[in-house]
mmCIF file of C-alpha atoms in Angstrom:
data_model
loop_
_atom_site.group_PDB
_atom_site.id
_atom_site.type_symbol
_atom_site.label_atom_id
_atom_site.label_comp_id
_atom_site.label_asym_id
_atom_site.label_seq_id
_atom_site.Cartn_x
_atom_site.Cartn_y
_atom_site.Cartn_z
ATOM 1 C CA LEU A 937 9.966 -0.950 -9.109
ATOM 2 C CA LYS A 938 10.651 -0.919 -5.376
ATOM 3 C CA THR A 939 13.856 1.009 -6.030
ATOM 4 C CA PHE A 940 11.894 3.779 -7.735
ATOM 5 C CA ASN A 941 8.870 3.433 -5.439
ATOM 6 C CA ALA A 942 6.640 2.999 -8.492
ATOM 7 C CA GLU A 943 3.699 0.865 -9.598
ATOM 8 C CA PHE A 944 2.671 -0.460 -12.986
ATOM 9 C CA VAL A 945 -0.389 -1.603 -14.859
ATOM 10 C CA TYR A 946 -0.615 -3.582 -18.107
ATOM 11 C CA VAL A 947 -2.884 -1.830 -20.645
ATOM 12 C CA HIS A 948 -3.305 -2.891 -24.292
ATOM 13 C CA ASN A 949 0.053 -4.728 -24.567
ATOM 14 C CA VAL A 950 1.905 -1.846 -22.876
ATOM 15 C CA PHE A 951 3.290 -1.609 -19.345
ATOM 16 C CA VAL A 952 2.538 1.804 -17.862
ATOM 17 C CA VAL A 953 4.810 2.762 -14.945
ATOM 18 C CA LYS A 954 3.688 5.562 -12.630
ATOM 19 C CA LYS A 955 4.489 6.831 -9.172
ATOM 20 C CA ARG A 956 0.966 5.735 -8.209
ATOM 21 C CA ILE A 957 -1.611 4.079 -10.439
ATOM 22 C CA GLY A 958 -5.307 4.784 -10.103
ATOM 23 C CA GLU A 959 -7.287 7.901 -9.322
ATOM 24 C CA GLU A 960 -8.839 9.564 -6.301
ATOM 25 C CA LYS A 961 -12.538 8.759 -6.846
ATOM 26 C CA ASN A 962 -15.278 10.919 -5.389
ATOM 27 C CA VAL A 963 -17.133 7.859 -4.077
ATOM 28 C CA LYS A 964 -18.153 6.902 -0.542
ATOM 29 C CA LEU A 965 -18.890 3.233 0.042
ATOM 30 C CA HIS A 966 -21.340 2.889 2.914
ATOM 31 C CA THR A 967 -22.761 -0.332 4.349
ATOM 32 C CA ARG A 968 -26.296 1.007 4.554
ATOM 33 C CA ILE A 969 -26.264 2.302 0.975
ATOM 34 C CA ASN A 970 -24.092 0.430 -1.522
ATOM 35 C CA VAL A 971 -21.986 -2.275 0.179
ATOM 36 C CA ALA A 972 -22.707 -5.814 1.401
ATOM 37 C CA ASN A 973 -20.755 -8.773 2.783
ATOM 38 C CA ILE A 974 -17.914 -6.727 4.214
ATOM 39 C CA SER A 975 -14.970 -8.306 6.022
ATOM 40 C CA LYS A 976 -11.711 -6.940 7.377
ATOM 41 C CA SER A 977 -8.377 -8.641 8.011
ATOM 42 C CA VAL A 978 -5.156 -7.320 9.506
ATOM 43 C CA ASP A 979 -1.747 -8.875 8.789
ATOM 44 C CA CYS A 980 0.757 -8.181 11.581
ATOM 45 C CA GLN A 981 3.284 -10.906 10.739
ATOM 46 C CA LYS A 982 5.791 -8.315 9.563
ATOM 47 C CA PHE A 983 4.936 -5.547 12.003
ATOM 48 C CA TYR A 984 8.000 -3.457 12.813
ATOM 49 C CA THR A 985 8.462 -0.639 15.300
ATOM 50 C CA GLY A 986 11.965 0.383 14.285
ATOM 51 C CA GLY A 987 14.655 -0.034 11.705
ATOM 52 C CA LEU A 988 18.177 0.895 10.655
ATOM 53 C CA GLY A 989 19.392 2.290 7.357
ATOM 54 C CA TYR A 990 22.927 2.405 5.996
ATOM 55 C CA GLY A 991 23.803 4.641 3.047
ATOM 56 C CA ASP A 992 26.549 6.511 1.229
ATOM 57 C CA TYR A 993 29.186 3.796 1.160
ATOM 58 C CA SER A 994 31.425 2.302 -1.500
ATOM 59 C CA THR A 995 32.065 -1.357 -2.245
ATOM 60 C CA GLU A 996 35.613 -0.550 -3.325
ATOM 61 C CA SER A 997 38.637 -0.732 -1.019
ATOM 62 C CA VAL A 998 36.803 -2.701 1.673
ATOM 63 C CA PRO A 999 38.804 -5.367 3.528
ATOM 64 C CA GLU A 1000 37.872 -8.949 2.628
ATOM 65 C CA ASP A 1001 36.388 -9.834 6.024
ATOM 66 C CA ASP A 1002 34.249 -6.683 6.278
ATOM 67 C CA GLU A 1003 30.920 -5.750 4.740
ATOM 68 C CA PRO A 1004 30.766 -2.477 2.735
ATOM 69 C CA TRP A 1005 27.780 -1.153 4.711
ATOM 70 C CA GLU A 1006 29.914 -1.224 7.883
ATOM 71 C CA TYR A 1007 31.679 1.845 6.415
ATOM 72 C CA ALA A 1008 28.463 3.775 5.750
ATOM 73 C CA GLN A 1009 28.614 7.562 6.025
ATOM 74 C CA ILE A 1010 24.855 7.725 6.712
ATOM 75 C CA ILE A 1011 23.378 5.628 9.518
ATOM 76 C CA VAL A 1012 19.725 6.199 10.394
ATOM 77 C CA ASP A 1013 17.766 4.640 13.256
ATOM 78 C CA TYR A 1014 14.012 5.203 12.862
ATOM 79 C CA THR A 1015 11.647 4.508 15.776
ATOM 80 C CA SER A 1016 7.867 4.282 15.438
ATOM 81 C CA PRO A 1017 5.625 5.701 18.186
ATOM 82 C CA TYR A 1018 4.336 2.128 18.691
ATOM 83 C CA GLN A 1019 7.725 1.121 20.122
ATOM 84 C CA ALA A 1020 6.801 2.734 23.454
ATOM 85 C CA ILE A 1021 3.765 0.421 23.677
ATOM 86 C CA ILE A 1022 4.955 -2.834 22.094
ATOM 87 C CA GLY A 1023 8.722 -2.653 22.354
ATOM 88 C CA ARG A 1024 11.326 -2.844 19.606
ATOM 89 C CA ARG A 1025 10.508 -5.075 16.633
ATOM 90 C CA GLU A 1026 13.386 -4.595 14.224
ATOM 91 C CA ALA A 1027 12.769 -4.286 10.484
ATOM 92 C CA PRO A 1028 15.355 -5.708 8.116
ATOM 93 C CA PRO A 1029 17.995 -3.006 7.617
ATOM 94 C CA ILE A 1030 18.142 -1.008 4.415
ATOM 95 C CA LYS A 1031 21.667 -1.195 3.008
ATOM 96 C CA ASN A 1032 22.047 1.020 -0.044
ATOM 97 C CA GLY A 1033 25.321 2.766 -0.785
ATOM 98 C CA ASN A 1034 23.656 4.830 -3.526
ATOM 99 C CA ILE A 1035 21.602 6.826 -1.017
ATOM 100 C CA LYS A 1036 23.601 10.019 -0.434
ATOM 101 C CA TYR A 1037 21.130 12.072 1.629
ATOM 102 C CA LYS A 1038 20.010 11.398 5.180
ATOM 103 C CA GLU A 1039 16.462 12.623 4.408
ATOM 104 C CA THR A 1040 16.103 9.994 1.662
ATOM 105 C CA MET A 1041 17.213 7.230 4.016
ATOM 106 C CA ILE A 1042 14.846 8.433 6.750
ATOM 107 C CA ALA A 1043 11.940 8.409 4.265
ATOM 108 C CA GLN A 1044 12.743 4.854 3.133
ATOM 109 C CA ILE A 1045 13.085 3.460 6.663
ATOM 110 C CA LYS A 1046 9.930 5.271 7.789
ATOM 111 C CA GLU A 1047 7.990 3.870 4.800
ATOM 112 C CA LEU A 1048 9.227 0.333 5.566
ATOM 113 C CA VAL A 1049 8.236 0.540 9.235
ATOM 114 C CA GLU A 1050 4.950 2.428 8.822
ATOM 115 C CA SER A 1051 3.687 0.172 6.021
ATOM 116 C CA SER A 1052 4.541 -3.056 7.843
ATOM 117 C CA ILE A 1053 0.924 -3.563 8.966
ATOM 118 C CA SER A 1054 -1.346 -4.467 6.094
ATOM 119 C CA ARG A 1055 -5.128 -4.160 6.375
ATOM 120 C CA GLU A 1056 -7.466 -5.633 3.793
ATOM 121 C CA ILE A 1057 -11.193 -5.053 3.420
ATOM 122 C CA GLN A 1058 -13.259 -7.263 1.139
ATOM 123 C CA MET A 1059 -16.790 -6.350 0.109
ATOM 124 C CA ASP A 1060 -19.474 -6.706 -2.503
ATOM 125 C CA ILE A 1061 -20.464 -3.408 -4.062
ATOM 126 C CA ILE A 1062 -24.168 -3.385 -4.828
ATOM 127 C CA GLU A 1063 -24.349 -0.043 -6.586
ATOM 128 C CA VAL A 1064 -21.862 2.770 -7.035
ATOM 129 C CA LYS A 1065 -23.323 6.119 -8.096
ATOM 130 C CA ASN A 1066 -21.723 9.509 -8.438
ATOM 131 C CA SER A 1067 -24.010 12.005 -6.721
ATOM 132 C CA THR A 1068 -23.403 14.766 -9.281
ATOM 133 C CA THR A 1069 -24.025 12.891 -12.548
ATOM 134 C CA ASP A 1070 -25.919 9.822 -11.289
ATOM 135 C CA THR A 1071 -23.952 7.464 -13.536
ATOM 136 C CA SER A 1072 -22.148 4.275 -12.549
ATOM 137 C CA ILE A 1073 -18.482 4.575 -11.724
ATOM 138 C CA ASN A 1074 -16.019 1.895 -12.710
ATOM 139 C CA LEU A 1075 -13.485 1.238 -9.947
ATOM 140 C CA LEU A 1076 -10.109 -0.026 -11.121
ATOM 141 C CA PRO A 1077 -7.147 -1.392 -9.152
ATOM 142 C CA GLY A 1078 -5.240 1.524 -7.662
ATOM 143 C CA ASP A 1079 -8.273 3.815 -7.324
ATOM 144 C CA THR A 1080 -8.833 5.387 -3.904
ATOM 145 C CA VAL A 1081 -12.328 5.541 -2.382
ATOM 146 C CA GLU A 1082 -13.773 6.364 1.006
ATOM 147 C CA VAL A 1083 -15.164 3.396 2.953
ATOM 148 C CA TYR A 1084 -17.515 3.638 5.945
ATOM 149 C CA TYR A 1085 -18.671 0.698 8.060
ATOM 150 C CA TYR A 1086 -19.724 1.417 11.620
ATOM 151 C CA ASN A 1087 -19.587 -2.146 13.046
ATOM 152 C CA LEU A 1088 -15.917 -2.659 12.113
ATOM 153 C CA LYS A 1089 -15.004 0.971 12.909
ATOM 154 C CA ILE A 1090 -13.874 1.667 9.354
ATOM 155 C CA ASP A 1091 -13.999 5.259 8.120
ATOM 156 C CA GLU A 1092 -11.044 5.907 5.858
ATOM 157 C CA LYS A 1093 -9.747 6.290 2.359
ATOM 158 C CA ILE A 1094 -8.436 3.036 0.986
ATOM 159 C CA ARG A 1095 -7.205 1.693 -2.374
ATOM 160 C CA VAL A 1096 -8.762 -0.897 -4.646
ATOM 161 C CA GLN A 1097 -6.368 -3.841 -4.729
ATOM 162 C CA GLU A 1098 -8.381 -6.286 -6.817
ATOM 163 C CA ARG A 1099 -11.803 -6.561 -8.454
ATOM 164 C CA LYS A 1100 -13.940 -9.462 -9.609
ATOM 165 C CA ARG A 1101 -17.127 -8.763 -11.552
ATOM 166 C CA LYS A 1102 -19.966 -10.923 -12.918
ATOM 167 C CA PHE A 1103 -22.120 -9.886 -15.890
ATOM 168 C CA ASP A 1104 -25.324 -11.270 -17.377
ATOM 169 C CA GLY A 1105 -25.741 -12.129 -21.077
ATOM 170 C CA LYS A 1106 -26.641 -8.514 -21.924
ATOM 171 C CA GLY A 1107 -23.532 -7.071 -20.304
ATOM 172 C CA ASN A 1108 -25.269 -5.777 -17.180
ATOM 173 C CA LEU A 1109 -23.221 -5.935 -13.999
ATOM 174 C CA LEU A 1110 -24.644 -8.547 -11.627
ATOM 175 C CA ASP A 1111 -22.051 -8.644 -8.872
ATOM 176 C CA GLY A 1112 -18.930 -6.690 -7.993
ATOM 177 C CA ASP A 1113 -16.518 -8.145 -5.438
ATOM 178 C CA TYR A 1114 -13.689 -5.801 -4.488
ATOM 179 C CA LEU A 1115 -10.615 -6.198 -2.303
ATOM 180 C CA PHE A 1116 -9.319 -2.984 -0.730
ATOM 181 C CA SER A 1117 -5.971 -2.677 1.004
ATOM 182 C CA THR A 1118 -3.694 -0.216 2.758
ATOM 183 C CA SER A 1119 -0.592 -2.005 1.477
ATOM 184 C CA SER A 1120 1.172 -1.020 -1.728
ATOM 185 C CA MET A 1121 -0.245 -2.390 -4.947
ATOM 186 C CA LYS A 1122 0.462 -5.997 -5.830
ATOM 187 C CA VAL A 1123 1.816 -6.816 -9.260
ATOM 188 C CA PHE A 1124 -1.090 -7.763 -11.509
#
């Protein structure tokens, strides 16, 4: 799935593969209205400020002691704006002889570097209402919502990564614990 930059979800014994699962929901989660117990974490263990990409090479007719990517026709060096502040933190190089266009390689290296910081926000959703129809909205993994929390300086659109819900005996929702993330969707 990483090759095709796709995500999947398992629905009724069928794997559904899409460019991006989930929907853009018209919901704003606000700490003073419908959110409690909010926490934020940032993972910088794999934070990169630059990376190299090698493409358009063949594995045939390469001397025994050499690597095929050393004969790449496309070599891309991407640098993040953060490099001027932090210095160079090199991402693992992308070595793919099937990439024939420089623009494709630039996009892949940029995606690798720019998505190397992962932020997660965990919260309990007390009540989610759509202002136009006043009915509850069911958030699923992959859905995008707007989150606002002044104390942690969060005001952005972010994706639902995981949800845990508790119901009473009548099927009424008692508690909804959601994990939101800026990283790509995990396999679930």
